Coordinates of C-alpha atoms in Angstrom, one line a residue:
M1 CA 140.0 7.1 -37.1
G2 CA 139.9 8.1 -40.8
A3 CA 142.0 10.7 -42.5
M4 CA 139.4 13.4 -42.4
D5 CA 137.6 12.7 -39.1
V6 CA 137.4 16.4 -38.2
I7 CA 137.0 19.5 -40.4
L8 CA 137.5 22.9 -38.8
I9 CA 135.8 25.9 -40.5
A10 CA 136.2 29.7 -40.6
M11 CA 133.2 31.2 -42.3
P12 CA 132.7 34.8 -43.5
W13 CA 133.2 37.5 -42.3
A14 CA 136.6 36.6 -40.8
G15 CA 139.4 38.7 -42.3
I16 CA 140.8 37.2 -45.5
T17 CA 144.2 38.9 -45.6
Y18 CA 145.5 36.7 -42.8
P19 CA 144.8 33.2 -41.5
S20 CA 142.4 32.4 -38.7
I21 CA 144.4 31.9 -35.5
Q22 CA 141.6 29.9 -34.0
L23 CA 141.8 27.3 -36.8
G24 CA 145.6 27.4 -36.7
I25 CA 145.8 26.6 -33.0
L26 CA 143.0 24.0 -33.1
K27 CA 144.7 22.3 -36.0
S28 CA 148.0 22.0 -34.0
L29 CA 146.2 20.9 -30.9
L30 CA 144.3 18.1 -32.6
D31 CA 147.4 17.0 -34.6
R32 CA 149.4 16.8 -31.4
S33 CA 146.6 14.7 -29.8
G34 CA 146.4 12.3 -32.7
V35 CA 143.1 13.5 -34.0
P36 CA 143.3 13.9 -37.8
C37 CA 141.7 17.2 -39.0
T38 CA 141.5 19.5 -41.9
P39 CA 141.0 23.3 -41.7
M40 CA 138.9 25.1 -44.3
S41 CA 139.2 28.9 -44.8
L42 CA 135.7 29.3 -46.2
N43 CA 135.8 33.0 -45.6
L44 CA 138.4 33.2 -48.4
S45 CA 136.3 30.8 -50.5
F46 CA 133.3 33.2 -50.3
F47 CA 135.4 36.1 -51.5
E48 CA 136.6 33.9 -54.4
Y49 CA 133.0 32.8 -55.1
L50 CA 131.9 36.4 -55.5
A51 CA 135.0 37.4 -57.4
V52 CA 134.1 35.3 -60.5
R53 CA 130.6 36.8 -60.7
P54 CA 129.7 39.8 -62.8
E55 CA 131.1 43.1 -61.6
A56 CA 128.0 44.2 -59.8
D57 CA 128.1 41.1 -57.6
R58 CA 131.7 41.4 -56.5
L59 CA 133.0 42.9 -53.3
S60 CA 136.1 44.9 -52.9
L61 CA 138.3 44.1 -49.9
E62 CA 137.1 47.3 -48.3
Q63 CA 133.5 46.4 -48.8
Y64 CA 134.1 42.9 -47.4
D65 CA 135.7 44.3 -44.3
Y66 CA 133.1 47.0 -43.8
I67 CA 130.3 44.4 -44.0
G68 CA 132.0 42.2 -41.5
E69 CA 133.0 44.9 -39.1
A70 CA 129.7 47.0 -39.1
S71 CA 128.6 45.6 -35.8
G72 CA 125.9 48.2 -35.4
L73 CA 124.2 47.0 -38.6
G74 CA 124.6 43.2 -38.5
L75 CA 125.0 43.2 -42.3
G76 CA 127.3 40.2 -42.4
E77 CA 124.8 38.2 -40.3
W78 CA 121.8 39.3 -42.3
I79 CA 123.3 38.1 -45.6
F80 CA 123.3 34.5 -44.3
A81 CA 120.3 34.7 -42.0
S82 CA 117.5 33.4 -44.3
A83 CA 119.7 30.5 -45.4
A84 CA 120.3 29.6 -41.7
K85 CA 116.6 29.8 -40.9
G86 CA 115.5 28.0 -44.0
H87 CA 113.0 30.6 -45.0
A88 CA 112.7 34.3 -45.9
D89 CA 110.5 36.7 -44.0
A90 CA 109.5 39.6 -46.2
A91 CA 108.2 41.8 -43.4
R92 CA 111.3 41.3 -41.2
D93 CA 113.6 41.9 -44.2
D94 CA 111.8 45.1 -45.1
A95 CA 112.0 46.3 -41.5
Y96 CA 115.7 45.5 -41.5
R97 CA 116.4 47.4 -44.7
D98 CA 114.6 50.4 -43.2
F99 CA 116.8 50.1 -40.1
V100 CA 120.0 49.9 -42.1
T101 CA 119.0 52.8 -44.4
G102 CA 118.3 54.9 -41.3
R103 CA 121.8 54.4 -40.0
N104 CA 123.4 55.9 -43.1
P105 CA 125.6 53.0 -44.2
E106 CA 128.5 53.4 -46.6
H107 CA 127.2 54.3 -50.1
G108 CA 126.1 51.3 -52.1
V109 CA 126.9 48.7 -49.4
L110 CA 123.3 47.7 -48.8
E111 CA 122.8 47.0 -52.6
K112 CA 126.0 44.9 -52.5
A113 CA 124.7 43.0 -49.5
E114 CA 121.5 42.3 -51.3
R115 CA 123.4 40.8 -54.2
A116 CA 125.6 38.7 -52.0
R117 CA 122.6 37.4 -50.1
R118 CA 121.1 36.0 -53.3
L119 CA 124.3 34.1 -54.0
V120 CA 124.6 32.6 -50.5
P121 CA 122.5 29.4 -51.2
G122 CA 124.8 28.4 -54.2
F123 CA 127.9 29.1 -52.1
L124 CA 126.6 27.0 -49.2
D125 CA 125.7 24.1 -51.6
Q126 CA 129.2 24.2 -53.0
C127 CA 130.8 24.1 -49.5
A128 CA 128.5 21.3 -48.3
E129 CA 129.3 19.2 -51.3
K130 CA 133.1 19.6 -50.8
I131 CA 132.9 18.9 -47.1
L132 CA 130.7 15.9 -47.2
A133 CA 132.8 14.3 -50.0
L134 CA 135.5 14.0 -47.3
Q135 CA 133.1 12.1 -45.0
P136 CA 134.0 13.8 -41.8
R137 CA 132.5 12.7 -38.5
V138 CA 132.8 16.1 -36.8
V139 CA 132.7 19.7 -38.1
G140 CA 133.9 22.5 -35.9
F141 CA 133.0 26.2 -36.5
T142 CA 134.9 29.1 -35.0
S143 CA 132.6 32.1 -34.5
T144 CA 133.6 35.7 -33.7
F145 CA 131.4 38.7 -34.3
S146 CA 129.8 38.4 -37.8
Q147 CA 130.3 34.7 -38.2
T148 CA 127.2 33.4 -36.3
F149 CA 124.6 33.1 -39.0
P150 CA 127.2 32.1 -41.7
S151 CA 128.2 29.2 -39.5
L152 CA 124.6 28.4 -38.6
A153 CA 123.6 28.3 -42.3
L154 CA 126.3 25.9 -43.4
A155 CA 126.0 23.7 -40.2
K156 CA 122.3 23.3 -40.9
R157 CA 122.9 22.2 -44.5
L158 CA 125.5 19.7 -43.4
K159 CA 123.3 18.3 -40.7
K160 CA 120.3 18.0 -43.0
Q161 CA 122.4 16.0 -45.5
A162 CA 124.4 14.0 -43.0
P163 CA 122.3 13.7 -39.8
G164 CA 125.0 11.7 -38.0
L165 CA 127.5 14.4 -38.4
R166 CA 128.5 16.1 -35.1
V167 CA 128.6 19.9 -35.1
V168 CA 130.7 21.9 -32.7
F169 CA 130.7 25.7 -32.2
G170 CA 133.3 27.7 -30.3
G171 CA 134.9 31.2 -30.3
A172 CA 134.2 34.6 -28.8
N173 CA 130.5 34.5 -29.9
C174 CA 130.0 31.5 -27.6
D175 CA 131.4 32.9 -24.4
G176 CA 129.3 32.8 -21.3
T177 CA 125.5 32.9 -21.6
M178 CA 125.8 33.7 -25.4
G179 CA 127.0 30.2 -26.1
K180 CA 124.5 28.5 -23.8
T181 CA 121.6 30.4 -25.6
L182 CA 122.9 29.8 -29.1
H183 CA 123.0 26.1 -28.3
A184 CA 119.5 26.1 -26.9
L185 CA 118.0 28.0 -29.9
Y186 CA 119.6 26.0 -32.8
P187 CA 119.1 22.3 -32.4
W188 CA 121.5 21.3 -35.2
I189 CA 124.5 22.4 -32.9
D190 CA 125.6 19.3 -30.9
V191 CA 128.2 21.0 -28.7
V192 CA 129.2 24.5 -27.8
V193 CA 132.6 25.2 -26.3
R194 CA 132.7 28.1 -24.0
G195 CA 136.0 29.6 -23.1
E196 CA 139.6 28.7 -24.2
S197 CA 140.0 25.4 -26.0
E198 CA 143.5 24.2 -25.3
R199 CA 142.6 22.0 -22.3
G200 CA 139.3 20.5 -23.5
A201 CA 139.2 20.5 -27.3
P202 CA 141.5 17.4 -27.9
R203 CA 139.5 15.2 -25.6
L204 CA 136.2 16.5 -27.0
F205 CA 137.0 16.0 -30.6
R206 CA 138.5 12.6 -29.9
E207 CA 135.3 11.5 -28.2
L208 CA 133.1 12.9 -30.9
A209 CA 135.1 11.3 -33.7
A210 CA 135.0 8.0 -31.9
G211 CA 131.2 8.3 -31.6
G212 CA 131.4 7.8 -27.8
V213 CA 129.9 9.5 -24.8
I214 CA 131.0 13.1 -24.4
S215 CA 132.7 13.9 -21.1
R216 CA 131.2 16.7 -19.1
Q217 CA 134.1 19.1 -19.3
P218 CA 133.9 22.6 -17.8
G219 CA 132.1 25.1 -20.1
L220 CA 130.6 22.6 -22.6
C221 CA 127.0 22.7 -23.7
I222 CA 126.0 19.3 -24.9
R223 CA 123.0 17.9 -26.8
E224 CA 122.7 14.1 -26.7
D225 CA 119.7 11.9 -27.2
G226 CA 117.4 14.9 -26.9
E227 CA 118.9 16.1 -23.6
V228 CA 120.7 19.4 -23.3
T229 CA 123.4 19.9 -20.6
A230 CA 125.3 23.1 -19.9
V231 CA 128.3 22.3 -17.8
V232 CA 129.5 25.0 -15.4
E233 CA 132.1 27.2 -17.0
P234 CA 135.8 26.9 -16.0
E235 CA 137.2 29.1 -13.2
P236 CA 138.4 32.5 -14.4
G237 CA 142.1 32.7 -15.2
G238 CA 142.5 30.9 -18.5
V239 CA 145.2 28.5 -19.8
N240 CA 148.9 29.1 -19.5
M241 CA 150.4 30.3 -22.7
D242 CA 152.8 27.4 -22.9
E243 CA 149.7 25.2 -23.4
S244 CA 148.9 27.0 -26.6
P245 CA 150.8 25.4 -29.6
L246 CA 152.4 27.1 -32.6
P247 CA 149.5 27.5 -35.1
D248 CA 149.4 25.6 -38.3
Y249 CA 148.5 27.8 -41.3
D250 CA 149.4 25.4 -44.1
E251 CA 145.8 25.3 -45.5
Y252 CA 145.4 29.0 -45.6
F253 CA 148.6 29.9 -47.4
Q254 CA 148.3 27.0 -49.8
R255 CA 144.7 28.1 -50.6
L256 CA 145.8 31.8 -51.0
A257 CA 148.7 30.8 -53.3
N258 CA 146.3 29.1 -55.7
S259 CA 143.5 31.6 -55.3
P260 CA 142.1 33.7 -58.2
V261 CA 142.0 36.6 -55.8
S262 CA 145.6 36.3 -54.6
D263 CA 146.7 39.5 -56.3
Q264 CA 143.8 41.4 -54.7
V265 CA 144.4 39.9 -51.2
G266 CA 148.2 40.2 -51.4
A267 CA 150.8 38.1 -49.7
G268 CA 148.8 38.0 -46.5
G269 CA 150.2 38.3 -43.0
I270 CA 150.9 35.7 -40.3
T271 CA 148.5 36.0 -37.3
Y272 CA 150.4 35.5 -34.1
E273 CA 149.6 35.5 -30.4
S274 CA 152.1 35.9 -27.7
A275 CA 149.8 36.9 -24.8
R276 CA 146.1 36.8 -23.7
G277 CA 144.1 39.0 -21.5
C278 CA 145.0 42.5 -20.6
W279 CA 147.5 43.5 -17.8
W280 CA 145.9 47.0 -17.6
G281 CA 142.4 45.7 -17.6
A282 CA 143.2 43.2 -14.9
K283 CA 143.9 46.2 -12.7
H284 CA 141.7 48.9 -14.1
H285 CA 139.0 47.6 -16.5
C286 CA 138.4 50.3 -19.1
T287 CA 134.7 51.1 -18.7
F288 CA 133.6 50.6 -22.3
C289 CA 135.7 47.5 -23.1
G290 CA 134.0 44.1 -23.5
L291 CA 137.0 42.2 -24.8
N292 CA 138.4 39.2 -23.0
G293 CA 135.1 38.2 -21.6
S294 CA 135.8 35.7 -18.8
T295 CA 139.6 35.6 -19.5
M296 CA 140.9 39.1 -18.5
N297 CA 143.8 37.6 -16.6
F298 CA 147.0 38.5 -18.4
R299 CA 149.3 35.6 -19.5
S300 CA 152.3 35.8 -21.8
K301 CA 154.9 33.6 -23.4
P302 CA 158.5 34.3 -22.4
A303 CA 160.6 36.3 -24.9
S304 CA 162.9 33.4 -26.1
P305 CA 160.0 31.1 -27.2
V306 CA 158.3 34.0 -29.0
F307 CA 161.6 34.8 -30.8
E308 CA 161.9 31.2 -32.0
E309 CA 158.2 30.9 -33.0
L310 CA 158.4 34.0 -35.1
H311 CA 161.4 32.7 -37.0
T312 CA 159.8 29.3 -37.4
L313 CA 156.6 30.7 -38.8
A314 CA 158.5 33.1 -41.1
R315 CA 160.6 30.2 -42.5
R316 CA 157.6 27.9 -43.0
Y317 CA 155.5 30.5 -44.9
K318 CA 158.2 32.6 -46.4
N319 CA 156.4 35.6 -45.0
L320 CA 157.9 38.4 -42.8
H321 CA 154.7 40.3 -41.8
F322 CA 153.1 39.5 -38.5
I323 CA 149.7 40.6 -37.2
V324 CA 150.1 40.3 -33.4
V325 CA 146.6 39.8 -32.0
D326 CA 147.5 40.4 -28.3
N327 CA 145.1 42.9 -26.8
I328 CA 148.1 44.8 -25.3
I329 CA 151.8 44.4 -25.7
D330 CA 153.7 42.7 -22.8
M331 CA 156.1 45.3 -21.4
N332 CA 158.5 42.5 -20.7
H333 CA 158.6 41.8 -24.4
V334 CA 159.5 45.5 -24.9
K335 CA 162.4 45.0 -22.5
E336 CA 163.5 41.5 -23.7
L337 CA 162.0 40.4 -27.0
L338 CA 162.5 43.6 -29.0
P339 CA 166.2 43.9 -28.3
M340 CA 166.6 40.2 -29.4
L341 CA 164.7 41.0 -32.6
R342 CA 166.7 44.1 -33.3
A343 CA 170.0 42.1 -32.9
G344 CA 168.7 39.4 -35.1
D345 CA 168.9 41.4 -38.3
I346 CA 165.8 40.0 -39.9
D347 CA 163.5 42.4 -41.8
F348 CA 160.3 41.5 -40.0
S349 CA 157.3 43.9 -40.0
F350 CA 154.7 43.9 -37.2
Y351 CA 151.2 45.2 -36.3
Y352 CA 150.8 45.6 -32.5
E353 CA 148.3 47.0 -30.0
T354 CA 149.6 49.1 -27.1
K355 CA 148.9 51.7 -24.5
V356 CA 150.3 55.1 -25.3
N357 CA 152.5 55.6 -22.2
L358 CA 155.6 54.2 -23.9
K359 CA 158.9 55.9 -23.6
K360 CA 160.5 57.2 -26.7
Q361 CA 163.3 54.7 -26.7
E362 CA 160.7 52.0 -26.4
M363 CA 158.9 53.4 -29.5
R364 CA 162.2 53.6 -31.3
L365 CA 162.7 49.9 -30.5
L366 CA 159.3 49.1 -32.0
H367 CA 160.3 50.9 -35.1
D368 CA 163.7 49.3 -35.3
V369 CA 162.2 45.8 -35.2
G370 CA 159.7 46.6 -38.0
V371 CA 156.6 47.9 -36.4
R372 CA 155.2 50.2 -39.0
T373 CA 151.5 50.2 -38.0
I374 CA 150.3 50.2 -34.4
Q375 CA 146.9 50.4 -32.7
P376 CA 147.2 52.6 -29.6
G377 CA 144.3 52.9 -27.2
I378 CA 144.0 56.7 -27.6
E379 CA 140.1 56.9 -27.7
S380 CA 140.0 60.6 -26.8
L381 CA 142.1 63.8 -26.6
S382 CA 140.5 64.9 -23.3
T383 CA 142.0 64.0 -20.0
P384 CA 138.7 64.3 -18.1
I385 CA 137.1 61.9 -20.5
L386 CA 140.1 59.5 -20.4
K387 CA 139.7 59.5 -16.6
L388 CA 136.0 58.5 -17.0
M389 CA 137.0 55.5 -19.1
R390 CA 139.8 54.5 -16.7
K391 CA 142.4 54.6 -19.5
G392 CA 145.3 55.6 -17.2
T393 CA 146.5 58.1 -19.7
T394 CA 146.3 61.9 -20.5
A395 CA 145.6 64.0 -23.5
L396 CA 149.3 65.1 -23.5
Q397 CA 150.5 61.5 -23.5
N398 CA 148.2 60.8 -26.5
V399 CA 149.4 63.8 -28.4
R400 CA 153.0 63.0 -27.6
F401 CA 152.4 59.4 -28.9
L402 CA 151.0 60.7 -32.2
K403 CA 154.0 63.1 -32.5
W404 CA 156.6 60.4 -31.9
C405 CA 154.8 58.1 -34.3
A406 CA 155.1 60.7 -37.0
E407 CA 158.8 61.3 -36.1
L408 CA 159.7 57.6 -36.1
G409 CA 157.8 56.5 -39.2
I410 CA 155.0 54.5 -37.4
T411 CA 151.4 54.8 -38.5
P412 CA 149.0 54.9 -35.6
D413 CA 145.6 53.3 -36.3
W414 CA 143.4 55.0 -33.8
N415 CA 139.8 55.8 -33.1
L416 CA 138.1 58.6 -31.3
L417 CA 135.1 57.7 -29.2
Y418 CA 132.4 59.9 -27.7
G419 CA 129.2 59.5 -25.6
F420 CA 130.8 58.5 -22.3
P421 CA 128.3 59.0 -19.4
G422 CA 129.2 62.1 -17.4
E423 CA 131.6 63.5 -20.0
P424 CA 131.7 67.4 -20.0
P425 CA 130.2 68.6 -23.3
E426 CA 132.6 71.6 -23.4
E427 CA 135.5 69.1 -23.8
Y428 CA 134.5 68.6 -27.4
S429 CA 135.0 72.3 -28.3
R430 CA 138.4 72.2 -26.5
M431 CA 139.4 69.0 -28.4
A432 CA 138.3 70.6 -31.7
D433 CA 140.6 73.5 -31.0
L434 CA 143.5 71.2 -30.1
M435 CA 143.0 69.2 -33.4
A436 CA 143.8 72.4 -35.4
S437 CA 147.3 72.2 -33.8
L438 CA 147.8 68.5 -34.8
T439 CA 147.1 68.6 -38.6
H440 CA 150.7 67.5 -39.3
L441 CA 150.0 64.2 -37.4
T442 CA 147.9 61.2 -38.2
P443 CA 144.1 61.8 -37.8
P444 CA 141.8 59.2 -36.3
S445 CA 140.7 56.4 -38.6
S446 CA 137.2 56.8 -37.3
V447 CA 135.0 58.7 -34.8
H448 CA 132.0 57.0 -33.4
P449 CA 129.8 56.7 -30.3
I450 CA 130.6 54.2 -27.6
C451 CA 128.8 50.8 -27.9
I452 CA 127.7 49.0 -24.8
N453 CA 129.3 45.5 -25.1
R454 CA 128.7 42.5 -23.0
F455 CA 131.3 42.0 -20.3
S456 CA 132.2 45.7 -20.1
P457 CA 131.7 47.6 -16.9
Y458 CA 129.2 49.8 -18.7
Y459 CA 127.1 46.6 -19.2
E460 CA 127.8 44.9 -15.9
D461 CA 127.2 48.0 -13.8
A462 CA 125.0 50.2 -16.1
D463 CA 123.1 51.8 -13.2
K464 CA 126.3 52.8 -11.4
F465 CA 127.4 54.7 -14.5
G466 CA 124.1 56.4 -15.3
I467 CA 123.5 54.2 -18.3
R468 CA 120.0 52.9 -19.3
L469 CA 120.3 49.6 -21.1
E470 CA 117.7 49.4 -23.9
G471 CA 118.1 45.9 -25.1
P472 CA 120.2 44.3 -27.9
K473 CA 121.1 46.2 -31.0
P474 CA 118.0 46.2 -33.2
W475 CA 119.4 43.9 -35.9
Y476 CA 119.3 41.0 -33.4
R477 CA 115.5 41.1 -33.4
F478 CA 115.3 41.1 -37.2
L479 CA 117.5 38.0 -37.5
H480 CA 116.8 35.8 -34.5
E481 CA 113.2 34.6 -34.2
T482 CA 113.0 34.2 -30.4
D483 CA 111.8 35.9 -27.2
E484 CA 113.3 39.0 -25.6
K485 CA 115.1 37.1 -22.8
S486 CA 116.9 34.8 -25.3
L487 CA 117.8 37.9 -27.4
N488 CA 119.3 39.5 -24.3
D489 CA 121.3 36.4 -23.4
L490 CA 122.5 35.9 -27.0
A491 CA 123.6 39.5 -27.8
Y492 CA 127.0 41.1 -27.4
F493 CA 126.1 44.6 -28.6
F494 CA 123.4 46.7 -26.8
E495 CA 121.5 49.9 -27.3
H496 CA 121.6 52.4 -24.5
G497 CA 120.5 55.8 -23.2
Y498 CA 121.6 58.0 -20.4
D499 CA 119.9 58.7 -17.0
D500 CA 120.6 62.4 -17.4
G501 CA 119.0 62.5 -20.9
R502 CA 122.0 63.7 -22.7
E503 CA 122.3 63.4 -26.5
P504 CA 126.0 63.5 -27.4
E505 CA 125.4 64.3 -31.1
Q506 CA 124.3 67.8 -29.9
Y507 CA 127.7 68.7 -28.5
V508 CA 130.1 66.6 -30.6
E509 CA 129.7 68.5 -33.8
P510 CA 132.8 70.7 -33.4
V511 CA 134.9 67.5 -33.3
F512 CA 133.2 66.1 -36.4
R513 CA 134.1 69.3 -38.3
A514 CA 137.6 69.4 -37.0
I515 CA 138.3 65.8 -38.0
A516 CA 136.8 66.3 -41.4
L517 CA 139.2 69.3 -42.0
W518 CA 142.1 67.3 -40.5
K519 CA 141.5 64.4 -42.9
Q520 CA 140.8 66.6 -45.9
D521 CA 144.4 67.9 -46.0
A522 CA 146.0 65.0 -44.1
E523 CA 148.4 63.9 -46.8
K524 CA 149.4 67.5 -47.7
N525 CA 150.0 68.5 -44.0
Y526 CA 151.7 65.3 -42.7
R527 CA 155.0 66.1 -41.0
K528 CA 154.8 69.8 -42.2
L529 CA 155.7 71.3 -38.8
T530 CA 159.4 70.8 -38.4
V531 CA 162.3 71.8 -36.2
K532 CA 166.0 72.2 -37.1
R533 CA 168.9 73.0 -34.8
G534 CA 171.4 75.6 -35.7
P535 CA 174.5 77.0 -33.9
G536 CA 172.9 79.0 -31.2
F537 CA 169.4 79.0 -32.7
V538 CA 166.5 76.8 -33.7
L539 CA 164.3 77.0 -36.8
V540 CA 160.7 75.9 -36.6
T541 CA 158.9 75.8 -40.0
D542 CA 155.2 75.7 -40.2
G543 CA 154.0 74.4 -43.6
R544 CA 150.6 73.3 -42.5
S545 CA 147.7 74.6 -44.6
N546 CA 145.8 75.7 -41.6
G547 CA 148.9 77.1 -39.8
K548 CA 150.3 80.7 -39.8
G549 CA 153.1 79.6 -42.1
G550 CA 156.7 80.7 -42.3
T551 CA 159.8 79.9 -40.3
Y552 CA 160.2 80.9 -36.7
T553 CA 163.8 81.7 -35.7
L554 CA 164.2 81.0 -32.0
D555 CA 167.6 82.4 -30.8
G556 CA 169.5 81.3 -27.8
V557 CA 167.4 80.8 -24.8
A558 CA 164.2 80.6 -26.8
G559 CA 165.6 77.7 -28.8
E560 CA 166.7 75.9 -25.7
A561 CA 163.3 76.4 -24.1
Y562 CA 161.5 75.0 -27.1
L563 CA 163.7 71.9 -27.3
A564 CA 163.2 71.3 -23.6
C565 CA 159.5 70.7 -24.2
E566 CA 160.1 67.6 -26.4
R567 CA 158.6 65.2 -23.9
G568 CA 156.4 67.7 -22.1
A569 CA 157.7 69.9 -19.3
T570 CA 156.6 72.5 -16.8
P571 CA 158.0 76.1 -17.0
H572 CA 160.0 75.3 -13.9
R573 CA 161.5 72.2 -15.5
V574 CA 162.3 74.1 -18.7
W575 CA 163.9 76.9 -16.7
S576 CA 166.0 74.4 -14.7
T577 CA 167.4 72.9 -18.0
L578 CA 168.6 76.2 -19.5
S579 CA 172.3 76.9 -19.8
P580 CA 173.7 78.8 -16.8
E581 CA 174.2 82.1 -18.8
Y582 CA 170.6 82.1 -19.8
Q583 CA 169.2 80.8 -16.5
S584 CA 170.6 83.7 -14.6
G585 CA 169.0 86.2 -16.9
V586 CA 165.5 84.9 -17.2
S587 CA 162.8 84.1 -14.7
E588 CA 160.4 81.2 -14.6
N589 CA 157.5 83.5 -15.4
E590 CA 159.3 84.7 -18.5
V591 CA 159.7 81.1 -19.6
K592 CA 156.0 80.6 -19.1
D593 CA 155.1 83.7 -21.1
F594 CA 157.3 82.5 -24.0
L595 CA 155.7 79.0 -23.9
D596 CA 152.2 80.5 -23.9
Q597 CA 153.2 82.5 -27.0
M598 CA 154.2 79.2 -28.6
V599 CA 150.8 77.8 -27.7
S600 CA 149.1 80.7 -29.4
T601 CA 151.0 80.0 -32.6
R602 CA 150.1 76.3 -32.4
L603 CA 153.7 75.2 -32.1
V604 CA 153.2 73.9 -28.5
F605 CA 150.4 72.1 -26.7
E606 CA 149.7 72.9 -23.0
E607 CA 147.8 70.8 -20.5
S608 CA 147.7 71.3 -16.8
G609 CA 150.9 73.4 -16.8
H610 CA 152.9 71.0 -18.9
Y611 CA 154.0 72.2 -22.3
L612 CA 154.7 69.8 -25.3
S613 CA 156.5 71.0 -28.4
L614 CA 154.8 69.8 -31.5
A615 CA 157.4 70.2 -34.3
L616 CA 159.1 67.2 -35.8
P617 CA 162.8 66.9 -36.8
E618 CA 163.1 67.6 -40.5
G619 CA 164.0 64.9 -43.0
E620 CA 165.2 61.5 -42.0
R621 CA 166.8 62.4 -38.7
L622 CA 164.6 60.1 -36.7
G623 CA 164.6 60.9 -33.0
A624 CA 166.8 64.0 -33.5
T625 CA 164.9 66.1 -31.0
D626 CA 165.4 63.4 -28.4
R627 CA 168.9 64.7 -27.7
P628 CA 169.5 66.7 -24.5
V629 CA 169.1 70.5 -24.6
A630 CA 172.8 70.8 -24.0
G631 CA 173.3 69.5 -27.5
L632 CA 172.3 73.0 -28.9
Q633 CA 175.5 74.6 -30.0
K634 CA 176.0 78.2 -28.8
Q635 CA 177.6 81.1 -30.6
N636 CA 180.2 83.0 -28.6
Q637 CA 178.1 86.1 -28.1
P638 CA 176.2 87.5 -25.1
A639 CA 172.6 86.7 -24.5
P640 CA 170.4 89.0 -26.5
A641 CA 168.7 91.9 -24.7
R642 CA 165.4 90.4 -25.7
L643 CA 165.4 87.1 -23.9
F644 CA 162.8 85.3 -26.1
P645 CA 163.0 86.6 -29.7
A646 CA 160.8 84.6 -32.1
T647 CA 161.1 86.1 -35.6
V648 CA 159.1 84.8 -38.4
V649 CA 160.2 84.8 -42.0

């Protein structure tokens, strides 16, 4: 085999501030199997290609990410579609532009997309020239979300100039029937890999590079001598995580170090995977979630190998920031890995995804090891709606998570979804009112309707949930020139309606307004509801622009009662934690009356008889309110005649 038998490619619109983990793992797999290969981060190359153009042709990082992530618009795909098809279709393009305009895209982004589209042929020619100069025998493309048409466009150019070149597609866009249909529609794709690649990729690429017969491995779609074969997909379950090697990111970091956009992109982060699947989804598949496809089964690396791999990658790339791509954090890692990292005294920083039902000490552990941004599966601030989506959480847990994030110095990157079938419309007015009590916490990054994704329960059992599937998102029809059945088999995102005829936009408006106000003063209000302990009293200061303002002095029993609600508690639980001298002089009903008063002043959140204090410890005393109520120092004086004084100054 030659030095460049295989080239592995990540096209736009994969993120450019971190390396492709797909390329990194494949590179290590093939190296380990004796198959020489070279990765190419052409997503970064495209950003560079635009960066040297006139100002009007350039994309900011935010615009690049928006184009790649706007799954409802298909902008990233459209930019490369005519190059992939080999011709422009004016009528289709005009219809597509009308479609995008009608969806109110970010200001100016369609004009930027038009300019980028005109530059695509030159970029593809440049890429093809560099690739073919290396005389590869095989080119592999990883395709996730908006990478299908960019990959098709370059693959077609390569195949036209080098007909003997073997082209392989893989990635999330090729899972299940999507991969089989993609292979059937675009004849310049020789092989599609469906499912995880660890077990089959080394053998496949070795056979392709040698020019021999391709073994019929599970999940492959093969085109040989005019015949197309789709081998049955592997059994569900997926590979063991010890079969997945440490990714090799040399090419990305070398390219970034020498890139003209390195200052704009920054130092980059290291993409890392310690687990696959979802332990929650394996038990209770969230109704809207289409992630994991055929590999929901949760698998995780033990803590010790993860610890060693993190150190190895950090040393190799002189980088301490890790983007952990696990769909959900392994709770065994919380128990075992995080204490190891904390004891290691290395200044790592991490981005993680998690459920919100973490204990406070677990969140403090996350903070201590360097988690500064986290993606929690909040989705809603309504318990009835959370039940509909099978989240296994409550609104109180979600609010408590946001509160603890603000207290501990962790930024939650969360979204609010709406439009769940069967959701009570009145919940949105209730949520809007709740949001007025949370303006000192981090608002949602975005609010948008649910999308019906392939592999989700809403897609698989649409009738059961009262959902009416209305075909693929419209942009698929503007881009793929094929019949309706093929479009349905190819698509991941789908349009939908409701059997009961509901139109969520008619009742979600209160939440839109509340979030707009929340974001408007987010920086000014952040952490501006605070609590301080005094000897025998507690001070709660409300500095929120929408709050009643002032400082509440909670003497004696009132202070103890407020602090007892730090995690959320019933009036009975609060009463049972009071000091004996207070407990004997106050009833459970009086405790409840006081807590209801705190709710009315937006200092406490109540749900189903559980009360959660909302104030944060002032200053840098992280976790100060986590101390037991007994820690409140008492003055040597009798309990006041008025059991629950709450004066405001």
